[in-house]
Coordinates of C-alpha atoms in Angstrom, one line a residue:
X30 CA -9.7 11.4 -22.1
X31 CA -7.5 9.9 -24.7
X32 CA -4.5 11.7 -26.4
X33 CA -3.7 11.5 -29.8
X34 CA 0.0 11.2 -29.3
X35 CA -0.3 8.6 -27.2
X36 CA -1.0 8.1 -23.4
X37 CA -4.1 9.7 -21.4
X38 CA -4.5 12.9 -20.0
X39 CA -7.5 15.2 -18.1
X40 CA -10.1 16.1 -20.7
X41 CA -12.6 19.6 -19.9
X42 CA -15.5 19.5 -22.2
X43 CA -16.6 22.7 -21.2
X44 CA -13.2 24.5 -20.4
X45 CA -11.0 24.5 -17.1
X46 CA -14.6 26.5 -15.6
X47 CA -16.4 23.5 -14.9
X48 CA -15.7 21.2 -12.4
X49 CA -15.1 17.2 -13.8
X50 CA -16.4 14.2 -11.9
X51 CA -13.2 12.4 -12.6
X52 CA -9.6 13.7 -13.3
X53 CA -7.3 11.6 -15.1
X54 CA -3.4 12.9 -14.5
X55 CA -0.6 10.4 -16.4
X56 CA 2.2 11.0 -14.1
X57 CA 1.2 12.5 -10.6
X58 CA -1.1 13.7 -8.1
X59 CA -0.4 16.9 -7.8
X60 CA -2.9 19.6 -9.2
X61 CA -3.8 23.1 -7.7
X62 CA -6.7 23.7 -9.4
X63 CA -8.6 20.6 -8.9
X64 CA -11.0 21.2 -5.7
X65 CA -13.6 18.5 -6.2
X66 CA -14.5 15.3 -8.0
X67 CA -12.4 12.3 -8.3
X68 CA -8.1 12.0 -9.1
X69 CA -6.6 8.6 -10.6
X70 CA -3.5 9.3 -8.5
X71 CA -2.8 9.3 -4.9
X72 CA -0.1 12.1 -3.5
X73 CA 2.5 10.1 -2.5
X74 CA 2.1 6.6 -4.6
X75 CA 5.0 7.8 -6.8
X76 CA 7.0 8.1 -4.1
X77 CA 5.8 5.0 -2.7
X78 CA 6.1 2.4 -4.9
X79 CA 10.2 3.5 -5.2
X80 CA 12.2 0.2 -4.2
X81 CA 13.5 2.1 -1.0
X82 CA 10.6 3.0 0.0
X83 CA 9.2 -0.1 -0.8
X84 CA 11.7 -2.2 0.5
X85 CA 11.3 0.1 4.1
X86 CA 7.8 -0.3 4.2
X87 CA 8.1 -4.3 3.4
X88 CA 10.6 -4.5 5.9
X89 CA 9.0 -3.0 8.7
X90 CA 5.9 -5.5 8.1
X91 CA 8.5 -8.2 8.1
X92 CA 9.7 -7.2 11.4
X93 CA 6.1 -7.3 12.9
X94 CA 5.0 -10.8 10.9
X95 CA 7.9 -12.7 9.6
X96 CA 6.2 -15.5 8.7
X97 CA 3.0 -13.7 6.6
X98 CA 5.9 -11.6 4.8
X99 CA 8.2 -13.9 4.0
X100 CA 7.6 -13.8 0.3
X101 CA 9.6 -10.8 0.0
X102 CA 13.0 -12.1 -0.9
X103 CA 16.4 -10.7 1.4
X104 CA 17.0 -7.2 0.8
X105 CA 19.8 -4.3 1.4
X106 CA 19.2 -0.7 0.6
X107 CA 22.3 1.0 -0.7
X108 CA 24.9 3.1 0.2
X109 CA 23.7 3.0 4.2
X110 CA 23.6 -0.8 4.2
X111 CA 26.8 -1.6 2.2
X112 CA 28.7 -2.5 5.1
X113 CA 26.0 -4.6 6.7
X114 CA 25.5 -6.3 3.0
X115 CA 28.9 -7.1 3.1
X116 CA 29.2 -8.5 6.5
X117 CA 26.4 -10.4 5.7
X118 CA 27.0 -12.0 2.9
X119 CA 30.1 -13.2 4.3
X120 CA 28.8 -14.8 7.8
X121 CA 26.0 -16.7 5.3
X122 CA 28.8 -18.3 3.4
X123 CA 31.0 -19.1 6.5
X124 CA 27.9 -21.0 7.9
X125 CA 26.7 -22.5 4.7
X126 CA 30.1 -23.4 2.6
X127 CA 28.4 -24.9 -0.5
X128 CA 25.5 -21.5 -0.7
X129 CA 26.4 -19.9 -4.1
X130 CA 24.6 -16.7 -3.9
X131 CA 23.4 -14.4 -7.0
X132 CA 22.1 -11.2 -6.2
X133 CA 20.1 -8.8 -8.2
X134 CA 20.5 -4.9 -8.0
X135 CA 18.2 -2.6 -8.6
X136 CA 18.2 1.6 -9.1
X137 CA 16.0 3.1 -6.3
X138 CA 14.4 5.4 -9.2
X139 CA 15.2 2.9 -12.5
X140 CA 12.2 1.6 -14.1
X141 CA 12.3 -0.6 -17.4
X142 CA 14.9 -2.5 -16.5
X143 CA 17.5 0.3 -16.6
X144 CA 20.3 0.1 -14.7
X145 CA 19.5 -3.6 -13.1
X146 CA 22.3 -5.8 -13.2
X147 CA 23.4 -9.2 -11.0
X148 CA 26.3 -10.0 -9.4
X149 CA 28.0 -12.9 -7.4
X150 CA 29.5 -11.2 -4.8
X151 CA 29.3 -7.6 -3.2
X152 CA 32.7 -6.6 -4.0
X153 CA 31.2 -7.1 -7.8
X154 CA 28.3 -3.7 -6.8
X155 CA 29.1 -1.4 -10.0
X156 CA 27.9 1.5 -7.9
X157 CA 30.6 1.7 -5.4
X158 CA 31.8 4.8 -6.6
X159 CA 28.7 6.1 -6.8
X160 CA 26.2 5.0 -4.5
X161 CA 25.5 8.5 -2.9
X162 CA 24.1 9.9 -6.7
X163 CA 22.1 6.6 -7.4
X164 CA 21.3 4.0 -4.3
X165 CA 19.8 1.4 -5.2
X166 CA 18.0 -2.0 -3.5
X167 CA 20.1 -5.6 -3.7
X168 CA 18.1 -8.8 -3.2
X169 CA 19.1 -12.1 -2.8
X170 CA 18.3 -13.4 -6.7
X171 CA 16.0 -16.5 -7.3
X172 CA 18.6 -18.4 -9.1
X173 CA 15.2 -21.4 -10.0
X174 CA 12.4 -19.3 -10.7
X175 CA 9.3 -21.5 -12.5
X176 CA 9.8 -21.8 -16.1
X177 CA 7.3 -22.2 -19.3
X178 CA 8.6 -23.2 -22.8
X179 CA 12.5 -23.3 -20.8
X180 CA 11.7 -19.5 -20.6
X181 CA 11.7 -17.0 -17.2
X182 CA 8.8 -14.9 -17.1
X183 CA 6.7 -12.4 -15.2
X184 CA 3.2 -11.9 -14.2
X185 CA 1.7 -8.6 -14.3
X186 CA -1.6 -8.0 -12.5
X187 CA -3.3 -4.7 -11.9
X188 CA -4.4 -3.4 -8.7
X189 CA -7.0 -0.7 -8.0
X190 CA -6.7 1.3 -5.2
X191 CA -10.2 2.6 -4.8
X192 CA -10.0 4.5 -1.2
X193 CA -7.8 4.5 1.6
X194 CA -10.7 5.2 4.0
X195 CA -11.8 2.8 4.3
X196 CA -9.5 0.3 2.4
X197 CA -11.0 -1.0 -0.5
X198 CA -8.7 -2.9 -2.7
X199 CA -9.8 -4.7 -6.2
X200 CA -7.4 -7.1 -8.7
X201 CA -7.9 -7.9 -12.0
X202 CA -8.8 -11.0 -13.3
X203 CA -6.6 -11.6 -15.9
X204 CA -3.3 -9.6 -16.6
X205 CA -0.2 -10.0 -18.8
X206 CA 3.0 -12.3 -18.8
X207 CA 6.0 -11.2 -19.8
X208 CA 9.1 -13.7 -21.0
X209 CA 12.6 -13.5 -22.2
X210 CA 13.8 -14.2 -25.0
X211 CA 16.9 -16.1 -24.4
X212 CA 16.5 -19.8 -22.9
X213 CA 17.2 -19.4 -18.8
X214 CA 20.3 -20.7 -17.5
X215 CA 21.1 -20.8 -14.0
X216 CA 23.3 -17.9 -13.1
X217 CA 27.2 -17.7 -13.7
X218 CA 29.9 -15.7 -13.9
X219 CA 29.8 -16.2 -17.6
X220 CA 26.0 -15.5 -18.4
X221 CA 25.0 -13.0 -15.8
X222 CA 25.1 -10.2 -18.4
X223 CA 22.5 -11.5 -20.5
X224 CA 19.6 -9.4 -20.1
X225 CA 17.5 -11.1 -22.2
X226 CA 17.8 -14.7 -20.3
X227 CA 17.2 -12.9 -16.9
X228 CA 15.3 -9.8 -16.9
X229 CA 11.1 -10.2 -18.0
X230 CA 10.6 -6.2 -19.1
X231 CA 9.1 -6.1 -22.1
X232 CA 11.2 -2.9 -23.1
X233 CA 14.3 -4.5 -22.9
X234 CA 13.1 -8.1 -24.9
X235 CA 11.6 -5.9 -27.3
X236 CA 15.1 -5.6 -28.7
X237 CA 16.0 -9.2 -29.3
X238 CA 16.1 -10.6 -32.5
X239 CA 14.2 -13.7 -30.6
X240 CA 11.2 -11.3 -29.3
X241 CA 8.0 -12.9 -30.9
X242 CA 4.9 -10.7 -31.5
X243 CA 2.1 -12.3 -31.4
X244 CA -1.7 -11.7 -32.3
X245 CA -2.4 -14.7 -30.2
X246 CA -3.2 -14.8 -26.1
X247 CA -1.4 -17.9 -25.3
X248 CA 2.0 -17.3 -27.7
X249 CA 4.4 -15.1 -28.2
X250 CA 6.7 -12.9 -26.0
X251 CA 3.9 -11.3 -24.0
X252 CA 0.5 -13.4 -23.3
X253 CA -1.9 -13.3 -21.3
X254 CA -2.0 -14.2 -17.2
X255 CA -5.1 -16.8 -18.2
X256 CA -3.0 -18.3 -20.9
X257 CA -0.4 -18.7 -18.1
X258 CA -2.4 -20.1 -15.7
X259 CA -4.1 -22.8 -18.4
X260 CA -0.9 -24.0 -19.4
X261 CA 0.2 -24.7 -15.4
X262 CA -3.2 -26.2 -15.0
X263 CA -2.2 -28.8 -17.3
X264 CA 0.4 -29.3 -15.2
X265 CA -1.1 -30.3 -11.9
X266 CA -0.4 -27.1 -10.4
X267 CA -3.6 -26.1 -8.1
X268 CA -5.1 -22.8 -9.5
X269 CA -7.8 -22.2 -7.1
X270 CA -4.8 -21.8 -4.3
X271 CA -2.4 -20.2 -6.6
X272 CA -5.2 -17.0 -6.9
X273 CA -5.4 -17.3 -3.3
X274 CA -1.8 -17.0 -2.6
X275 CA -1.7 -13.9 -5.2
X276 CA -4.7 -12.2 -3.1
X277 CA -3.0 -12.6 0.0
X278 CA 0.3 -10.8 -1.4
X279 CA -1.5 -8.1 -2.9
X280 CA -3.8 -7.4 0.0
X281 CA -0.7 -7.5 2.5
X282 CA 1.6 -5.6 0.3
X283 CA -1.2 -2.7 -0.3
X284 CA -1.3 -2.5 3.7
X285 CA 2.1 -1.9 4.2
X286 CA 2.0 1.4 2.0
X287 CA -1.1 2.6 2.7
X288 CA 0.4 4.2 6.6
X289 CA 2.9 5.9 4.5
X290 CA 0.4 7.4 2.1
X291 CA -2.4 8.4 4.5
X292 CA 0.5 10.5 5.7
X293 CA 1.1 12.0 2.3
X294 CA -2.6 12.0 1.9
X295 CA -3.4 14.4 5.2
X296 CA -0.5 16.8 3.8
X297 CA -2.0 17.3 0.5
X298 CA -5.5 17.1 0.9
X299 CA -5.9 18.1 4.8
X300 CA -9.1 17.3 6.8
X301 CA -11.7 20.0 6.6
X302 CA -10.2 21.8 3.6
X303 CA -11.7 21.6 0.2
X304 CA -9.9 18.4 -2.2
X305 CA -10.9 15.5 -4.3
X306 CA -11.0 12.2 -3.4
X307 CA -8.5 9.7 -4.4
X308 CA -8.2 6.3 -6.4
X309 CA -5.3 4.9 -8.4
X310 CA -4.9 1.9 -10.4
X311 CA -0.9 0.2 -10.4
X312 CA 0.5 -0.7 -12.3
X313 CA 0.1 2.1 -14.9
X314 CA -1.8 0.8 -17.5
X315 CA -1.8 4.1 -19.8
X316 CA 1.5 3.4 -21.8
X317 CA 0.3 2.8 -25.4
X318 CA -1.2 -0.2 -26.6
X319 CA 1.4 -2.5 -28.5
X320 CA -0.5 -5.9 -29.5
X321 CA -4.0 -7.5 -29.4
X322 CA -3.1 -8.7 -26.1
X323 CA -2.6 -5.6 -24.3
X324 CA -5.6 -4.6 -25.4
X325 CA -7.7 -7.2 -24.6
X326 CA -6.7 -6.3 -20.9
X327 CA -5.9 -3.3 -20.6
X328 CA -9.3 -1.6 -22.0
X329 CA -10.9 -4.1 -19.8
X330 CA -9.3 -2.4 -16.5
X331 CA -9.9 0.8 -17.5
X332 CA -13.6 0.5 -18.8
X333 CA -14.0 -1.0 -15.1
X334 CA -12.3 0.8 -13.5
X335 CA -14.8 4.4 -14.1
X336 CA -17.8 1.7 -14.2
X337 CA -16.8 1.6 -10.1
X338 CA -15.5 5.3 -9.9
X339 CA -19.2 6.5 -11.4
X340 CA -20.3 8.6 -8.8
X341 CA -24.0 8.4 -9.5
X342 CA -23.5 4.2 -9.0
X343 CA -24.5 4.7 -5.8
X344 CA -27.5 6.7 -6.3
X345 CA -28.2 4.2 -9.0
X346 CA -28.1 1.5 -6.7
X347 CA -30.1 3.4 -4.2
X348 CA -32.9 3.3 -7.3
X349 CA -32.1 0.1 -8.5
X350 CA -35.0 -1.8 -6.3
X351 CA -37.7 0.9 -7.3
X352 CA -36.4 0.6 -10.5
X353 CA -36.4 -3.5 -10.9
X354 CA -39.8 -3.7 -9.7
X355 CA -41.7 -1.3 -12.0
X356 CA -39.8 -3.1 -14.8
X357 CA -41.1 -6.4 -13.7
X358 CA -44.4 -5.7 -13.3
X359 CA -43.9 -3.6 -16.8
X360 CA -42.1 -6.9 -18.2
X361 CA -45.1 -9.3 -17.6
X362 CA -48.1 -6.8 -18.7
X363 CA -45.9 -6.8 -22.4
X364 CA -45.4 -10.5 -22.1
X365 CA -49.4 -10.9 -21.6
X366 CA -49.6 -8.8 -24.9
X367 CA -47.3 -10.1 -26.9
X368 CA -45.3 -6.8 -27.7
X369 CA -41.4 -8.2 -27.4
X370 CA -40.3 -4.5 -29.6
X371 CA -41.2 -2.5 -26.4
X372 CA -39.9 -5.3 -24.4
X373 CA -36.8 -5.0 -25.7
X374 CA -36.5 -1.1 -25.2
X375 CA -37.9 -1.4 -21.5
X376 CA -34.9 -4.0 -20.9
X377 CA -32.2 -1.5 -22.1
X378 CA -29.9 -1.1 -19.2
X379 CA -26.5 1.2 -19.7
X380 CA -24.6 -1.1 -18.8
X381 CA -26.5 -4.1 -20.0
X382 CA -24.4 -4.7 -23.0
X383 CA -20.8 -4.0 -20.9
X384 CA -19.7 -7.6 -19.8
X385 CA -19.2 -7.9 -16.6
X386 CA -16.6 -6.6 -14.3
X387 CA -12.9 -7.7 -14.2
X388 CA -12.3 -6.4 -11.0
X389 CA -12.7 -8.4 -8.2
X390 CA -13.1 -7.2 -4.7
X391 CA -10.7 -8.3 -2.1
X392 CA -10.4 -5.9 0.6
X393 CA -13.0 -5.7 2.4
X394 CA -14.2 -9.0 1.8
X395 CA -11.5 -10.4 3.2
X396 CA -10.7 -7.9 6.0
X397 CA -11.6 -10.2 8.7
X398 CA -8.0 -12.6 7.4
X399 CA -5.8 -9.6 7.2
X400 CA -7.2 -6.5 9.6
X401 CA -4.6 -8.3 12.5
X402 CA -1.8 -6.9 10.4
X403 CA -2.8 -3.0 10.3
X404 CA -0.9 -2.2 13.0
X405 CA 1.6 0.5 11.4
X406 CA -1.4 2.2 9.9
X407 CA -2.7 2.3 13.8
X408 CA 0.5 4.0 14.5
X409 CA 0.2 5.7 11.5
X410 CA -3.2 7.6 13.0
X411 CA -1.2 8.1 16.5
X412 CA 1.3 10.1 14.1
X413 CA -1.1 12.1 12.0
X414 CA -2.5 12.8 14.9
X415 CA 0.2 14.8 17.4
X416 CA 1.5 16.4 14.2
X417 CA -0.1 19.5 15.0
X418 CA -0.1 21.5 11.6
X419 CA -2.0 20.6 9.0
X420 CA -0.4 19.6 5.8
X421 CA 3.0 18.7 7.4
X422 CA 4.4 14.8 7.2
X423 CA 7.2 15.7 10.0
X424 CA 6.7 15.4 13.8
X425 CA 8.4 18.5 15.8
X426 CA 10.0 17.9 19.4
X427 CA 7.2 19.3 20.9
X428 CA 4.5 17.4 19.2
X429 CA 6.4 14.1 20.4
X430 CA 6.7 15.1 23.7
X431 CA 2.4 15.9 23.7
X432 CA 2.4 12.2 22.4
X433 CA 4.3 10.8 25.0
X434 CA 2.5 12.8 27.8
X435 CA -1.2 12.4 26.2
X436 CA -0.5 8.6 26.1
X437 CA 1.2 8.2 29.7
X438 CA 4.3 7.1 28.3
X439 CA 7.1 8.6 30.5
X440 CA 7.7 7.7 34.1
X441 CA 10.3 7.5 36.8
X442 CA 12.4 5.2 34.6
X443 CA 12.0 6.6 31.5
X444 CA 11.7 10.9 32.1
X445 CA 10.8 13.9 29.6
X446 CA 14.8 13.8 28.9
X447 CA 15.3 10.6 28.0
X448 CA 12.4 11.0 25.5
X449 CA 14.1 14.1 24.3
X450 CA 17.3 12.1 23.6
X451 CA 15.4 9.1 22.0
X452 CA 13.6 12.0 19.6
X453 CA 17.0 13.6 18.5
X454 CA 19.0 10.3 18.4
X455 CA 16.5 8.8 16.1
X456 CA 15.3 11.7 13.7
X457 CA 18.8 12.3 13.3
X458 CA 20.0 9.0 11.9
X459 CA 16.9 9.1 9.4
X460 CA 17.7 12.5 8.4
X461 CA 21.1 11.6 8.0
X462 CA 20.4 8.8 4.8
X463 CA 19.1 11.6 2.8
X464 CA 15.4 11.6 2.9
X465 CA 13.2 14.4 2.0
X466 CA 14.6 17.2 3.8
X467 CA 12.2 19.9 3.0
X468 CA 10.8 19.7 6.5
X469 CA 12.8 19.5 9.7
X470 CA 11.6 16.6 12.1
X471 CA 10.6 12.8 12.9
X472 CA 9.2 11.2 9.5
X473 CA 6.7 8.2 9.8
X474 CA 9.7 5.5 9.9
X475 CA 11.8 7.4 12.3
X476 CA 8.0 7.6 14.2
X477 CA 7.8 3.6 14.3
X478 CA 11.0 3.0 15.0
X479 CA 10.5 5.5 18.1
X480 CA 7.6 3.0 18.9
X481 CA 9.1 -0.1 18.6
X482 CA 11.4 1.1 21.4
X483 CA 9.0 2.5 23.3
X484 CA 7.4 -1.1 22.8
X485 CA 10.2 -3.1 23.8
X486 CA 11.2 -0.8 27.0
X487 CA 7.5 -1.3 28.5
X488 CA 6.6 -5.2 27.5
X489 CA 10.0 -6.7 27.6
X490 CA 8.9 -10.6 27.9
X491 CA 6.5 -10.4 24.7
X492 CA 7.2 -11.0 20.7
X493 CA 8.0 -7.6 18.9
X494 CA 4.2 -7.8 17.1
X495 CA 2.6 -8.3 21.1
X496 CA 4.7 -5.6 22.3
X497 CA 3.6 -2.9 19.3
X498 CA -0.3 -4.2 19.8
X499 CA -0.1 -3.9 23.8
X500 CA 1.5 -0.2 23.4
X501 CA -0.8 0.8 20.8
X502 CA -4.1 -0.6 22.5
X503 CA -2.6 1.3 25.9
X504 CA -2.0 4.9 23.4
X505 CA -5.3 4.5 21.7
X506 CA -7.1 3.8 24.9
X507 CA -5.6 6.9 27.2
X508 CA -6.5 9.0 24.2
X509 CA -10.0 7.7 24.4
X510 CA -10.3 8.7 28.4
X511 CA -8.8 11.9 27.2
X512 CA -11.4 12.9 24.1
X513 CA -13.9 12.1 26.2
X514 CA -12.6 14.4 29.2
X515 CA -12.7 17.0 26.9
X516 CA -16.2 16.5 25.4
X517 CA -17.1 16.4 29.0
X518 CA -15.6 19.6 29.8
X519 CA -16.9 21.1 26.2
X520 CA -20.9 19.8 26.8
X521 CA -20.5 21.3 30.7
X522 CA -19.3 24.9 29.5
X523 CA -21.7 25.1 26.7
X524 CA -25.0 23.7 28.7
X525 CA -23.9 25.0 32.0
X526 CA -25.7 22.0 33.5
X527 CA -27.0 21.7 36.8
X528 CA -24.6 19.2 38.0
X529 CA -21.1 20.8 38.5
X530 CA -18.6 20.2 35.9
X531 CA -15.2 21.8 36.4
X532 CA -12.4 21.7 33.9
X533 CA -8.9 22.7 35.8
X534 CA -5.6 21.8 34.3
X535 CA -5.1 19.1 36.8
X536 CA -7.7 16.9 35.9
X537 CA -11.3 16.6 35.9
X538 CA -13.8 16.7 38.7
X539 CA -17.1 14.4 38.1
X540 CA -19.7 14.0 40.1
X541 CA -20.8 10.3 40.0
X542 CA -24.2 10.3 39.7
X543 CA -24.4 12.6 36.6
X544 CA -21.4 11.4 34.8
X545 CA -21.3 7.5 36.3
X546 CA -20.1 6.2 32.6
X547 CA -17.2 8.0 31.8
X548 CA -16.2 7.2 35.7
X549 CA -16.7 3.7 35.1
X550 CA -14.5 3.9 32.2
X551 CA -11.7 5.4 33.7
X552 CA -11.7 3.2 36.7
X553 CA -11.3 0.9 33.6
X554 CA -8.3 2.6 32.4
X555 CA -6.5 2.0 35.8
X556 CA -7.0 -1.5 35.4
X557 CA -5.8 -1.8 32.1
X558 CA -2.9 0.5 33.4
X559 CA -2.1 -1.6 36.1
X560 CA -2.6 -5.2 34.2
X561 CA -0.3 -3.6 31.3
X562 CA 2.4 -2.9 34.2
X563 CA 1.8 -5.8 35.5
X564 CA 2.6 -7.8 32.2
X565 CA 5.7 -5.6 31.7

């Protein structure tokens, strides 16, 4: 699994011939030979974890649930947002005179530091004459960021993704910290170029004549996380809550990308077709190995990661209870005899000399906190859903219009034109600030921003998060009377029951004694209809 140059790639013992269990790809998804078995990439994470897409998919959540995402500082994506940015910017400092903003910018596809740079005001953005060739992301900088040893620095945890469906989510229990080199210095005009006072990445403090390289954890330019969290320990600072804190933003940050990647899931790896399954661990953690303390955690992570991604745990577990009780009873007969050799070699255990795991579980153990908050990935399956070819992420006209019809969206007030216009109005603008155009049609964000108006026309008096969860119980529900119409109509052709079941295209006919449960149900739907209108 290892290269010798450095870095990891996939590894067939037996030739391309054979399928592997697990695939391990160092940059992206994307392989055509690879039918089976398990990929450490996602189709679409790359993509993903860009800072526009990002910052979109952040933002959206932030819409929904201010308050749970407020940790994610004030952002503008750049060029479409300039103006707004600008505008502002401006109104903040009419209504605050002494606020003395910094801002940080950042190159939607930079990583390493490249190309990040602060500024003081927005007429300072280098990229004006270039924004088109290289947007970017400009946040609101955190001019008193916590310091240790009168240094800024970063913490750098890593997440596995181990399914999407369901969501399962697991963190590391230790990770690296990153710090500059140059003593931090709130920002001014005259220090704001110093990269190494301001900006954490290891490849640009590397460079410093003040970088130290250290064998030890809890020294040095890079340490460890638990080195970190020792020394703020000492300092009163409650570490019990600051892990809890760190959960909660990784567990809601991992929801708000996951809609966008089932999408890009579906399109590369389409229901009923032939594909591995998916698992991905972020950050990378295959660069190469620079000190005793990137190895300490970052062999850790990967050991534990394939310990979970074994596919023959399960079936280990499923044994593990047989297995535990013949050993016992085994275990006493050879304590009655004195024979601690065979002891010893009935105790061996594969992974009985691995320590244990350094992943910890949060999602789903803590589903029950944070499942109120999946709400795009509900509208996420009402996308996926009406996009009508498999292995497409775009919604055509037509497949909008089904949605609206399926779901009993259009009415006097709001007719088959108007949703024609909203369609057109708002795939255009999305189009129009250069997405993917490889396909024509509505993306995911032009889809939720579709819903958020439909939302807002139909439960006018409620918050923007009551509005989405009222329109998106009312969808899923008419789709439920409708899948169940059709099962109906399927089990009546195929039996040719006694009990007439008739399928026309305006509707079903029932007869209640037969099919009294689905009857009751949609007399249920009416109610719900008429309570939603009601509320509206």
């Amino acid at each position: 699994m290892f290269h010798p140059r450095g870095g990891y790639s996939s590894v067939f013992p037996f030739g391309r011939r054979l399928p592997c269990d697990i695939y391990w790809h160092g940059v992206s998804f994307h392989d055509n030979d690879i039918f089976s078995g398990q990929v450490n990439k996602f189709p679409g994470m790359t993509e993903m974890v860009r800072k526009i897409t990002l910052s979109r998919a952040v933002r959206t959540m932030q819409d929904l649930f201010p308050e749970e995402y407020n940790f994610y500082p004030h952002s503008w994506i750049l060029p479409e947002e300039f103006p707004l940015f600008v505008a502002e910017v401006r109104m903040m400092k009419e209504s605050d005179p002494p606020w003395k903003p910094t801002f940080i910018v950042k190159p939607d596809g930079g990583c390493q530091g490249d190309g990040i740079y602060l500024i003081k005001d927005p007429s300072d953005i280098r990229l004006a004459g270039n924004l088109q060739s290289r947007p970017a992301v400009v946040q609101e900088y955190i001019s008193k960021p916590l310091l240790i040893d009168k240094l800024k620095f970063d913490i750098r945890l890593y997440v596995l993704l181990k399914s999407l469906e369901p969501l399962e989510i697991y963190v590391a229990k230790d990770g690296l910290s990153r710090f500059c080199t140059e003593p931090y210095q709130e920002p001014t005009l005259k220090n704001l170029h110093q990269v190494f006072m301001h900006l954490t990445n290891y490849s640009l403090n590397i460079h410093s004549g003040n970088f130290i390289h250290s064998d030890n954890v809890d020294t040095g330019s890079k340490r460890t996380f638990s080195s970190v969290l020792y020394r703020l320990s000492s300092k009163g600072v409650d570490i019990k809550k600051l892990w809890s804190d760190i959960i909660s933003l990784v567990i809601k940050t991992v929801i708000a990308l996951t809609p966008e990647l089932k999408v890009y899931y579906q399109s590369d790896i389409p229901a009923g077709k032939p594909g591995p399954t998916c698992f991905q661990l972020s950050p990378g953690v295959f660069e190469n190995v620079p000190s005793p303390v990137d190895e300490e955690i970052k062999v850790a992570v990967i050991r534990d990661t394939l310990r979970l991604m074994d596919p023959y745990k399960k079936k280990k577990k499923d044994n593990q209870s047989q297995l535990s009780e013949n050993a016992a009873d085994t275990k006493d007969e050879l304590l009655e005899q004195g024979s601690t050799d065979q002891l010893k070699h009935i105790s061996k255990n594969p992974e009985a000399s691995l320590p244990s795991l350094c992943l910890k579980q949060v999602f789903p153990k803590y589903a029950k906190q944070f499942n109120y908050l999946r709400l795009v990935d509900r509208m996420a399956a009402l996308f996926i859903r009406f996009l009508g070819v498999k292995g497409t992420m775009k919604l055509g006209p037509t497949g909008f219009r089904t949605f609206i019809r399926n779901c009993k969206l259009s009415n006097s007030n709001f007719s088959m034109a108007s949703v024609d216009i909203l369609y057109i109005d708002i795939t255009r603008r999305w189009n129009s600030m250069g997405l993917d155009q490889r396909e024509s049609g509505m993306c995911l964000q032009a889809f939720v921003e579709a819903f958020f108006c439909l939302a807002q026309r139909r439960y006018k008096s409620l918050s923007l998060h009551e509005q989405v969860t009222s329109l998106i119980d009312f969808c899923e529900y008419h789709l439920a009377i409708l899948d169940e119409k059709r099962l109906v109509c399927s089990r009546g052709i195929t039996e040719r029951r006694a009990a007439p079941v008739t399928c026309q295209p305006d509707g079903l006919h029932l007869t209640a004694a037969t099919h009294a449960p689905l009857l009751n149900r949609m007399t249920d739907a009416n109610k719900f209809t008429d309570y939603r209108n009601h509320r509206s």
